[in-house]
CSV table of C-alpha atoms and ligand atoms in Angstrom, one decimal:
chain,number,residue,atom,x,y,z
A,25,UNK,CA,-63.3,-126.4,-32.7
A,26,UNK,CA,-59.8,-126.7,-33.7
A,27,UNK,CA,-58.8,-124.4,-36.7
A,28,UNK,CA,-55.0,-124.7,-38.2
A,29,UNK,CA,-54.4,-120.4,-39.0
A,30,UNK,CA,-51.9,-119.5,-41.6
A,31,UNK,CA,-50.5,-115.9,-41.5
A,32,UNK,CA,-47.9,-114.2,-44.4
A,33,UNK,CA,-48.9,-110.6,-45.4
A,34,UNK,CA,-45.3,-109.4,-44.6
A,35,UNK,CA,-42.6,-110.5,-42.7
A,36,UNK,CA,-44.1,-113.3,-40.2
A,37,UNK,CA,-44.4,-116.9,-42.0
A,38,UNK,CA,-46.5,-118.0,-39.1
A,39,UNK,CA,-48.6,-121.2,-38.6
A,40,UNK,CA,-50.6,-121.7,-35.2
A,41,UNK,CA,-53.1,-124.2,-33.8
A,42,UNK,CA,-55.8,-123.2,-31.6
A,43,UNK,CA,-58.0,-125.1,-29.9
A,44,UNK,CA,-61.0,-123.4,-28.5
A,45,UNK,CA,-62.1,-126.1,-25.9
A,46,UNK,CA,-58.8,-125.6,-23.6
A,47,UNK,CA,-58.3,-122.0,-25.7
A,48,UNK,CA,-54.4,-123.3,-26.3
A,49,UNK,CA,-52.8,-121.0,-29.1
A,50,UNK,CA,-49.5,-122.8,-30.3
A,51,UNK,CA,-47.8,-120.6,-32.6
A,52,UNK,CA,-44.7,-121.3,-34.9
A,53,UNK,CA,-43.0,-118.6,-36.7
A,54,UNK,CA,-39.7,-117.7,-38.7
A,55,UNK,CA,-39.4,-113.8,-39.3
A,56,UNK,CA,-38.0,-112.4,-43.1
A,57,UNK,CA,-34.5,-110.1,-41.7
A,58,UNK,CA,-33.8,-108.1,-44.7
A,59,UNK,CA,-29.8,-107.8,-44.8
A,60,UNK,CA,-30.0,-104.2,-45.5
A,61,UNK,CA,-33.0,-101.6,-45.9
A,62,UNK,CA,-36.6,-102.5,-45.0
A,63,UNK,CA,-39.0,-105.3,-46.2
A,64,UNK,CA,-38.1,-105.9,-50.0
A,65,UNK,CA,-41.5,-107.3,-51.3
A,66,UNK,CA,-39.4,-110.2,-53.8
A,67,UNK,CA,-37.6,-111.0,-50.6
A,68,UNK,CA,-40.1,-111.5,-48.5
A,69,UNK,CA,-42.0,-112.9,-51.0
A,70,UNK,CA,-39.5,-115.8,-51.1
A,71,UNK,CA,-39.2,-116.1,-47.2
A,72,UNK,CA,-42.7,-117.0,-47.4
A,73,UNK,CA,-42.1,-119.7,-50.7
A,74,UNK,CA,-39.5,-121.8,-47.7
A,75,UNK,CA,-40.7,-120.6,-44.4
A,76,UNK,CA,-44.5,-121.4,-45.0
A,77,UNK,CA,-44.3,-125.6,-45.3
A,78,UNK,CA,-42.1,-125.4,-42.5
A,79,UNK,CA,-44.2,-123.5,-39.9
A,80,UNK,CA,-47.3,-124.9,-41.3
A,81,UNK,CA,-45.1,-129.0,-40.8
A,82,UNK,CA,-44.7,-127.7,-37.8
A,83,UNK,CA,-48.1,-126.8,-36.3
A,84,UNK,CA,-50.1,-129.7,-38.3
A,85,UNK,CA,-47.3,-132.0,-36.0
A,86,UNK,CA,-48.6,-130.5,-32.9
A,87,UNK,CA,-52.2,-130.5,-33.9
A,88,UNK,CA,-51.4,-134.4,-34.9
A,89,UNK,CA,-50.4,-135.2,-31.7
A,90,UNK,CA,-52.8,-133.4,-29.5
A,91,UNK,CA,-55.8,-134.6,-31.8
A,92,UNK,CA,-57.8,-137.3,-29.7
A,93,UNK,CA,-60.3,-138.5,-32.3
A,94,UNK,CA,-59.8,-141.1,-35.1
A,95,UNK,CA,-56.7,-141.7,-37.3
A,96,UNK,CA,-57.9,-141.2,-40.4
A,97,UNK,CA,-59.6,-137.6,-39.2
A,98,UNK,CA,-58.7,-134.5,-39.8
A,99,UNK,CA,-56.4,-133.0,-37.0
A,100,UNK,CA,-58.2,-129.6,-37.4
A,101,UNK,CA,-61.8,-128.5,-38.5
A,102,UNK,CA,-60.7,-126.1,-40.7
A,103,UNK,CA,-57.6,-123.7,-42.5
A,104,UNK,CA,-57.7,-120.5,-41.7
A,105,UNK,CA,-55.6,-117.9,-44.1
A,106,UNK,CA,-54.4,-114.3,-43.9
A,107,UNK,CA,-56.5,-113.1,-47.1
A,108,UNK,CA,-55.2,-109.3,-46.5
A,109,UNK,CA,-54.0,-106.5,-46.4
A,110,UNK,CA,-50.7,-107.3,-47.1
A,111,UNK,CA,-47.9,-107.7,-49.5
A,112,UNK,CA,-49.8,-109.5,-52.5
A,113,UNK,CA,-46.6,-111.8,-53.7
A,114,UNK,CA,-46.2,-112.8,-50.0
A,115,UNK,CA,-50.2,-113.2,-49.8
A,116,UNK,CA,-50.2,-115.6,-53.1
A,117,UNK,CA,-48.0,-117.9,-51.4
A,118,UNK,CA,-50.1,-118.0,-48.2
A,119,UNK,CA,-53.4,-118.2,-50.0
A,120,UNK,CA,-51.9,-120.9,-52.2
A,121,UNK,CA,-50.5,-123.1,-49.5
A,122,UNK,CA,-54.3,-122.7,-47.7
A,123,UNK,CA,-55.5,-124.0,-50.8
A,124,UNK,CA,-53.9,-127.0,-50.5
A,125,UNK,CA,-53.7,-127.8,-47.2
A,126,UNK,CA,-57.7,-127.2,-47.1
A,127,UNK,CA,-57.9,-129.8,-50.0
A,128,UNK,CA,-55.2,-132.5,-48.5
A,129,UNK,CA,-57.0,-132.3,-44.7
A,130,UNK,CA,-60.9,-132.3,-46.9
A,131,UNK,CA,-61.7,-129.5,-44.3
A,132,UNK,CA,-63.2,-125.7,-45.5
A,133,UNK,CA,-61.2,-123.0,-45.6
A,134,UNK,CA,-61.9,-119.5,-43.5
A,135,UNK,CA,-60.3,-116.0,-45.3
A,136,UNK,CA,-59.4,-113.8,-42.4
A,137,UNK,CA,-58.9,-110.4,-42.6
A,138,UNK,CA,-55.5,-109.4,-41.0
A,139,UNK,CA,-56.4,-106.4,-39.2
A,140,UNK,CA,-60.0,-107.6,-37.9
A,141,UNK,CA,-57.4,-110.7,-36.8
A,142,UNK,CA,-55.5,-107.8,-34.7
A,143,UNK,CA,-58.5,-106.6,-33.3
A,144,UNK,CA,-60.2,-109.5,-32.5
A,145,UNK,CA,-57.1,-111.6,-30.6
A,146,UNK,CA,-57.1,-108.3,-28.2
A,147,UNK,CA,-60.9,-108.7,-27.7
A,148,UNK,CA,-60.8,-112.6,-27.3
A,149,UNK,CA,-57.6,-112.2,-24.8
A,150,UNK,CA,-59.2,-109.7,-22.5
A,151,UNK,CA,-62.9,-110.6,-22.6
A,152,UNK,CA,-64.0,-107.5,-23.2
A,153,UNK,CA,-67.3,-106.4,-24.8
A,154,UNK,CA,-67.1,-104.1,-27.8
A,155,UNK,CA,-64.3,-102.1,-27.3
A,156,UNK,CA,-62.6,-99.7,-29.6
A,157,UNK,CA,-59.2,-100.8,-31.0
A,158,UNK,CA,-56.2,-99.5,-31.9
A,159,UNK,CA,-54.1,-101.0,-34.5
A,160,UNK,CA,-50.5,-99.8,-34.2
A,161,UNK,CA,-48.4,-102.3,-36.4
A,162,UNK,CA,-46.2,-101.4,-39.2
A,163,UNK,CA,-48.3,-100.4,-42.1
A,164,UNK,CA,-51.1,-99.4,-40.8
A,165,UNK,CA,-52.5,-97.0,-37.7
A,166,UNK,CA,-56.0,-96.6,-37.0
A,167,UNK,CA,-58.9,-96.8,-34.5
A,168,UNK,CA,-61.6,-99.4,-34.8
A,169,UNK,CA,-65.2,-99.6,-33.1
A,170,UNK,CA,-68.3,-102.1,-34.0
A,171,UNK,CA,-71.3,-100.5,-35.4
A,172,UNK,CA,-74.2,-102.3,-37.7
A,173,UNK,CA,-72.2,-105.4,-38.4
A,174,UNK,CA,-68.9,-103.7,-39.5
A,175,UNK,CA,-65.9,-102.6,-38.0
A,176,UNK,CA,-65.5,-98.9,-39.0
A,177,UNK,CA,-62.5,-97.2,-39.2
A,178,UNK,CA,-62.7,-94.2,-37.0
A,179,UNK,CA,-59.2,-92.6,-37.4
A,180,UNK,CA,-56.5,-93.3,-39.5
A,181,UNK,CA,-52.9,-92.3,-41.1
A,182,UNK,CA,-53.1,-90.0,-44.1
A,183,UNK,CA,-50.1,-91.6,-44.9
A,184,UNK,CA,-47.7,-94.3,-44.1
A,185,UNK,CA,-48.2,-96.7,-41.4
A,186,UNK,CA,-46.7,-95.8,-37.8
A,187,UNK,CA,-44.3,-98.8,-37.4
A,188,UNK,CA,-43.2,-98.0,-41.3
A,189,UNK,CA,-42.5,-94.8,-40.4
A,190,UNK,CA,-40.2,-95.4,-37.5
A,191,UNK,CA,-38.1,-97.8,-39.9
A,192,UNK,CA,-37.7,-94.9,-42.2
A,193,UNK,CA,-36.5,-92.9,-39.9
A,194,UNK,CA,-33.7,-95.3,-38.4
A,195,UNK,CA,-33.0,-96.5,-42.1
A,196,UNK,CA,-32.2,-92.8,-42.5
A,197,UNK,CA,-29.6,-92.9,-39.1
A,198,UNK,CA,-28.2,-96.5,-40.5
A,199,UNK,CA,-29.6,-98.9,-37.7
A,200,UNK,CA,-31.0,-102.3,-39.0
A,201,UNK,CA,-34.8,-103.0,-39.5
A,202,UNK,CA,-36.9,-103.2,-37.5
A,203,UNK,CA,-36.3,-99.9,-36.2
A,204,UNK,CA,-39.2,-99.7,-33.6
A,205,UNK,CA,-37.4,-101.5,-30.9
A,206,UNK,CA,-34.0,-99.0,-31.4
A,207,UNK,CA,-35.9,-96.3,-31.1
A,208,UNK,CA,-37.1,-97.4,-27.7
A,209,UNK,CA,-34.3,-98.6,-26.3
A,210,UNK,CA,-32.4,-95.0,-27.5
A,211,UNK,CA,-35.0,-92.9,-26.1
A,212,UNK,CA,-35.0,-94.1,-22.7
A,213,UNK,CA,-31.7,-91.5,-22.2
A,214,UNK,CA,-33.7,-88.9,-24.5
A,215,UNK,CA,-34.6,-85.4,-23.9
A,216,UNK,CA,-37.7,-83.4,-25.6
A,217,UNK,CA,-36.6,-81.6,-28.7
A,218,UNK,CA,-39.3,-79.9,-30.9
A,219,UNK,CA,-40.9,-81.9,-33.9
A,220,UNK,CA,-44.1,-81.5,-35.2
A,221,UNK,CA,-47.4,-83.3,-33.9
A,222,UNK,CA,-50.3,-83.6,-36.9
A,223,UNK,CA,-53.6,-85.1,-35.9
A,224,UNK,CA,-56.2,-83.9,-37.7
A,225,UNK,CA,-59.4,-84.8,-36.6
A,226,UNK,CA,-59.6,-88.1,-36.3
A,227,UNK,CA,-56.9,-88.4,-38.5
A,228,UNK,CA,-53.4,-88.4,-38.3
A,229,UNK,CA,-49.6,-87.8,-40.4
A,230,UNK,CA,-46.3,-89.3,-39.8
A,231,UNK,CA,-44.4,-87.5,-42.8
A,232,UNK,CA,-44.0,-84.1,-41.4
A,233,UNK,CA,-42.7,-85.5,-38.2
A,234,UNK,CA,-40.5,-88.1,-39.9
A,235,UNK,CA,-38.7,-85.4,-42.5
A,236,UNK,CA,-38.4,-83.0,-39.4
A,237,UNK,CA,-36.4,-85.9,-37.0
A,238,UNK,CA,-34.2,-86.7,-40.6
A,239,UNK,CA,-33.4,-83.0,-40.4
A,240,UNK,CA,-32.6,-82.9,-37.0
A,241,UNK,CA,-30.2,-85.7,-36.9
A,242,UNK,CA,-28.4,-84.2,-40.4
A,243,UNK,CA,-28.1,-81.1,-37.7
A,244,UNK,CA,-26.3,-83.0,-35.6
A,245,UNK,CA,-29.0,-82.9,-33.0
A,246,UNK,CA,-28.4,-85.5,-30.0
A,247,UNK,CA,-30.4,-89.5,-31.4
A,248,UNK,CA,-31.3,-89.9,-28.1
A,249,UNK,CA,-33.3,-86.6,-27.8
A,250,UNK,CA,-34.9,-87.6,-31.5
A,251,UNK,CA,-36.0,-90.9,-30.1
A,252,UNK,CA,-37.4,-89.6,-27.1
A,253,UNK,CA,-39.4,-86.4,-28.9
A,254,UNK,CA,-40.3,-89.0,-31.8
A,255,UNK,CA,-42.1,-91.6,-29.4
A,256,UNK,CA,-43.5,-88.5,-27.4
A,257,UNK,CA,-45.1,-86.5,-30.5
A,258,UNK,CA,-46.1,-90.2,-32.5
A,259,UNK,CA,-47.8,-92.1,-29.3
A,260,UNK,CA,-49.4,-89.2,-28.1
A,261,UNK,CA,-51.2,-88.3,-31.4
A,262,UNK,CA,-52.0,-91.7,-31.3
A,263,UNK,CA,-53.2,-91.6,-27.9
A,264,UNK,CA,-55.2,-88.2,-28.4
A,265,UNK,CA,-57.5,-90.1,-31.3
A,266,UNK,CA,-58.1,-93.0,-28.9
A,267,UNK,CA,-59.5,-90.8,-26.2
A,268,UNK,CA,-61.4,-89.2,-29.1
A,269,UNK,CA,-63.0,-93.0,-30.3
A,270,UNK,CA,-63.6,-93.5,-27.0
A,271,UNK,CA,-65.9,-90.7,-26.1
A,272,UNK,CA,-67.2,-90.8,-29.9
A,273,UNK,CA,-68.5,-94.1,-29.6
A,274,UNK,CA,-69.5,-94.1,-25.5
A,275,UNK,CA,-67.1,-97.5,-25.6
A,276,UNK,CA,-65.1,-97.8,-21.8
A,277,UNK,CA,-62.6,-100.3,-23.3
A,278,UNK,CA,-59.9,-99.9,-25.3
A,279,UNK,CA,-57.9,-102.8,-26.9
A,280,UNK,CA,-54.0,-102.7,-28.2
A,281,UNK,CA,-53.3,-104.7,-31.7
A,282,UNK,CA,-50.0,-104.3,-33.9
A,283,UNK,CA,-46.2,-104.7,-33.8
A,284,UNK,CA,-45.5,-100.9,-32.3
A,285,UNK,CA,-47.8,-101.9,-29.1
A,286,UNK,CA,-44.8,-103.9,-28.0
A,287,UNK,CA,-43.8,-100.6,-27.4
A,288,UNK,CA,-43.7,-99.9,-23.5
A,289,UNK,CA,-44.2,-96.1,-23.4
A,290,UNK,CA,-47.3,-96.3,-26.0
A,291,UNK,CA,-48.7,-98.8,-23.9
A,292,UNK,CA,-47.6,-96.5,-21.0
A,293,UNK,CA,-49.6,-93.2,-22.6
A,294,UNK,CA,-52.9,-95.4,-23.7
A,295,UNK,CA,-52.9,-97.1,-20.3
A,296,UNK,CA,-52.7,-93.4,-18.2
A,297,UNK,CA,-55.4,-91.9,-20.5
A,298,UNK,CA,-58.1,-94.8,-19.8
A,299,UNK,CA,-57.4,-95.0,-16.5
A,300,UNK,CA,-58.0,-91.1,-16.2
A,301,UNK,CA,-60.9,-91.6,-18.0
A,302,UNK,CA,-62.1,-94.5,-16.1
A,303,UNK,CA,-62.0,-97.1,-19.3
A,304,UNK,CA,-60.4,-100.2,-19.0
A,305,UNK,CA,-57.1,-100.9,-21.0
A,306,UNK,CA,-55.8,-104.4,-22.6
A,307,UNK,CA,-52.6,-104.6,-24.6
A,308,UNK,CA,-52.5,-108.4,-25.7
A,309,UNK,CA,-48.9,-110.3,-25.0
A,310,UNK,CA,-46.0,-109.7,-27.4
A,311,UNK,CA,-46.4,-112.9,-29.4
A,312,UNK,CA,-50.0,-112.4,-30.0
A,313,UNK,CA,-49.4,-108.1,-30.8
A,314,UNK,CA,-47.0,-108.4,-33.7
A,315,UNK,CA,-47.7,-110.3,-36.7
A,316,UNK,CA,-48.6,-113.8,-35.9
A,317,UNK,CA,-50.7,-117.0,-37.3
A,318,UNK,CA,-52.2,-117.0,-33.4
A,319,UNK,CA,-54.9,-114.4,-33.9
A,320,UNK,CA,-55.5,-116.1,-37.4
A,321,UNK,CA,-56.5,-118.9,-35.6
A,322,UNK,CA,-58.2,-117.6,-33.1
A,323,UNK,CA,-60.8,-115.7,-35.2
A,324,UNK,CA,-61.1,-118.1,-37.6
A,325,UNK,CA,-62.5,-120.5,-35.1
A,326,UNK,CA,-65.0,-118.0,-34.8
A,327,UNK,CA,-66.1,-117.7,-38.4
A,328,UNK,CA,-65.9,-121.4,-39.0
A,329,UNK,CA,-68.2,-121.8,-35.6
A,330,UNK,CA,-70.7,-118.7,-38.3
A,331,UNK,CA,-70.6,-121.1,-40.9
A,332,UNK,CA,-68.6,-118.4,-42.6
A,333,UNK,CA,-66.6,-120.6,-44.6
A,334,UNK,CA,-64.9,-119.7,-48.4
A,335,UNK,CA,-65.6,-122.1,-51.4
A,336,UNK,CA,-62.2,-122.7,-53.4
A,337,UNK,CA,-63.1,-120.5,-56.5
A,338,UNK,CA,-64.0,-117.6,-54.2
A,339,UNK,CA,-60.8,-117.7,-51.9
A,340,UNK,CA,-58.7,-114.8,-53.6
A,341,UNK,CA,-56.5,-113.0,-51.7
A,342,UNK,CA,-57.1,-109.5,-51.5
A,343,UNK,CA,-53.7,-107.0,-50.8
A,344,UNK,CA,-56.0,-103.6,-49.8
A,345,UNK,CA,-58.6,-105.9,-47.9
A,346,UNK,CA,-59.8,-103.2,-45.6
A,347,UNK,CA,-61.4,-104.3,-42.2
A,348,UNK,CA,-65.2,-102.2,-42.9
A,349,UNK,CA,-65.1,-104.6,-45.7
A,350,UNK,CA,-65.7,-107.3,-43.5
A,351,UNK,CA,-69.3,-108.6,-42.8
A,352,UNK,CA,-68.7,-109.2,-39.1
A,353,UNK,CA,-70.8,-112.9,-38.8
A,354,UNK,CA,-69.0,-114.0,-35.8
A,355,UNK,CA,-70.8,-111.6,-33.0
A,356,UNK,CA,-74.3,-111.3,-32.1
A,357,UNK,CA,-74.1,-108.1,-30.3
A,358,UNK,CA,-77.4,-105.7,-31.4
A,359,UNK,CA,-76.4,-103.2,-33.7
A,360,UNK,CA,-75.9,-100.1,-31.3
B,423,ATP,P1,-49.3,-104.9,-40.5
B,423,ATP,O1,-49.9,-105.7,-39.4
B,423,ATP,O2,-49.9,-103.6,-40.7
B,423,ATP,O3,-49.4,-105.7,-41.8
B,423,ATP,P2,-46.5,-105.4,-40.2
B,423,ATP,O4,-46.7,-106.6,-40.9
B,423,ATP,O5,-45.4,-104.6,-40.7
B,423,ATP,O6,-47.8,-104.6,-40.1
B,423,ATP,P3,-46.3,-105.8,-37.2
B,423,ATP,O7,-45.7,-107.1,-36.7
B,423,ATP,O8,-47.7,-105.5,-36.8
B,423,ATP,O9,-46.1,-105.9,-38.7
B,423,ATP,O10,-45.4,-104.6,-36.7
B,423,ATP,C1,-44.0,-104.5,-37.1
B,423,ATP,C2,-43.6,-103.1,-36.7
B,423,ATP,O11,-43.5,-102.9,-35.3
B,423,ATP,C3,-42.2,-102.7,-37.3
B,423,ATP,O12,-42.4,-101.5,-38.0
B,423,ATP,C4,-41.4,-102.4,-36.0
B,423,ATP,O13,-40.5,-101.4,-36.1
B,423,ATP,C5,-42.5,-102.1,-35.0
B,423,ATP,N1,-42.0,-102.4,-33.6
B,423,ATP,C6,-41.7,-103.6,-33.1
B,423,ATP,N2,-41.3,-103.4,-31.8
B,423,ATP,C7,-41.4,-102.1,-31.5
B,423,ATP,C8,-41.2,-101.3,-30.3
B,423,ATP,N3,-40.8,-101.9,-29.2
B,423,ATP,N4,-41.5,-100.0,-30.4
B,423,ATP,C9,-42.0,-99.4,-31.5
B,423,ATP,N5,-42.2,-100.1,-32.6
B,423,ATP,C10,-41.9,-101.5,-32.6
């Protein structure tokens, strides 16, 4: 199976190949950099409208030339879209481009949902069974485990996503977006300064800890000490609700999806936890963490191989596409 996976729900235009006999991923992407603030949804929006036919050019060139069968067949079985969540003007352009491409190669189209996509690459990558994931990317934060043909959502922000609320933060200081990376590379020379740590339940707020670190910097309070008590207080609220899906569901195997996973302390923190707990830990690479057409791909070929394919008419993108929304057709596991 060879499935061409288009991916645009915020700042990635992405377009990847994979091919599931030698399980090569090639990816091509061209990041939106907002000149000032964070993502502007027109701007990115229009990103998308001239990155997309170039990434997708791209990839269909590599898929061209590593295609062994006939001429006048399709280089890929199928196109593979990001149908949400995301950004729905950046969405429209993806779903539209899918569209056509789908209709051009005379191949089906597979609607992927972008966070399953997260999941599922980590899964794929490390072999693992059914593990519980966490998703740790820009809007969004929460734990996901298999049950009865759905992925639930176990845990999850009660308000903004965890990479979204870094940016806010270091939009607040002045530093350029994406903030995530700043704040790491600033709290290696940190010290711990109080801020507030709100899980609640399974459940989990950034706000409270977001106004408090605004306040402490207006006080003049060292950045360094912020970034260092912010990455503390955030990852470890994050890493206290994974523990807690992992002895909720009985699952030893924990999987990393999202932008803020780059992050080498949270990956540091989860890592420490399984191991105490005897679980095994898997944070995929960089390229395949952050937005990226790769895991698009990836579990597309696994639909298409379901015969879970979208007719034309019924291919709508779908901006608040939530992942328990997804009838999981691609795994045989018995419902647990
Ligand atoms: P979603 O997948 O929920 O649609 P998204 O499209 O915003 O989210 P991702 O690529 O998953 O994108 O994540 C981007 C986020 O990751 C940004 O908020 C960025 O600040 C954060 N990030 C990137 N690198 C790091 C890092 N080293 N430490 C912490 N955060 C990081």
């Amino acid at each position: 199976t060879r499935i061409l996976g288009i991916e645009g729900t915020a700042w990635a235009a992405s377009a990847a190949v994979y091919d599931a006999a030698t399980d090569d991923v090639f990816i091509e992407s061209d990041a939106y950099q907002p000149e000032s603030g964070g993502i502007h949804p027109r701007e990115a929006a229009e990103h998308m409208h001239d990155a997309i036919p170039r990434v997708v050019e791209t990839a269909l060139e590599h898929a061209r030339d590593t295609h062994d069968g006939p001429e006048d067949e399709a280089p890929v079985d199928a196109v593979a879209f990001s149908k949400g969540p995301g950004l729905g003007p950046c969405l429209r352009i993806v779903g539209t481009a899918a569209r056509a491409l789908s209709q051009a190669l005379e191949v089906p189209l597979v609607g992927v949902n972008h966070m399953v996509a997260h999941l599922e690459i980590g899964r794929h990558t490390a072999d693992f069974d059914s593990p519980v994931c966490l998703n740790a990317s820009g809007a969004n934060a929460h734990l996901l485990a298999y049950r009865n043909g759905r992925y639930r959502v176990l845990g999850e922000t009660m308000d903004t996503g965890v990479g979204n609320a870094i940016d806010k933060f270091t939009r607040h200081v002045g530093w350029s977006h994406p903030g995530g990376p700043k704040v790491e590379a600033a709290a290696e020379d940190g010290e711990y300064v109080d801020l507030p740590y709100v899980v609640k339940g399974m459940d989990f707020s950034f706000s409270g800890i977001m106004s408090a670190a605004k306040q402490r910097y207006d006080d003049e309070v060292p950045i360094e000490d912020i970034c260092f008590s912010l990455q503390e207080n955030v990852f470890g609220m994050l890493t206290e609700v994974a523990e807690r899906a992992l002895s909720l569901t009985g699952s030893d195997e924990l999987v990393l999806g999202g932008g803020v996973g780059q992050n080498a302390r949270l990956r540091e923190m989860l890592a420490e936890m399984c191991d105490q707990r005897g679980a095994d830990f898997h944070a995929p690479e960089p390229r395949f963490l952050r937005d990226n057409a790769g895991m698009i791909a990836v579990l597309g070929a696994k639909m298409y191989d379901a015969g879970d394919t979208v007719a034309l008419e019924d291919s709508r993108v779908d901006p608040n596409y939530r992942p328990d929304q997804v009838p999981v057709t691609w795994r045989t596991d018995e419902p647990e």
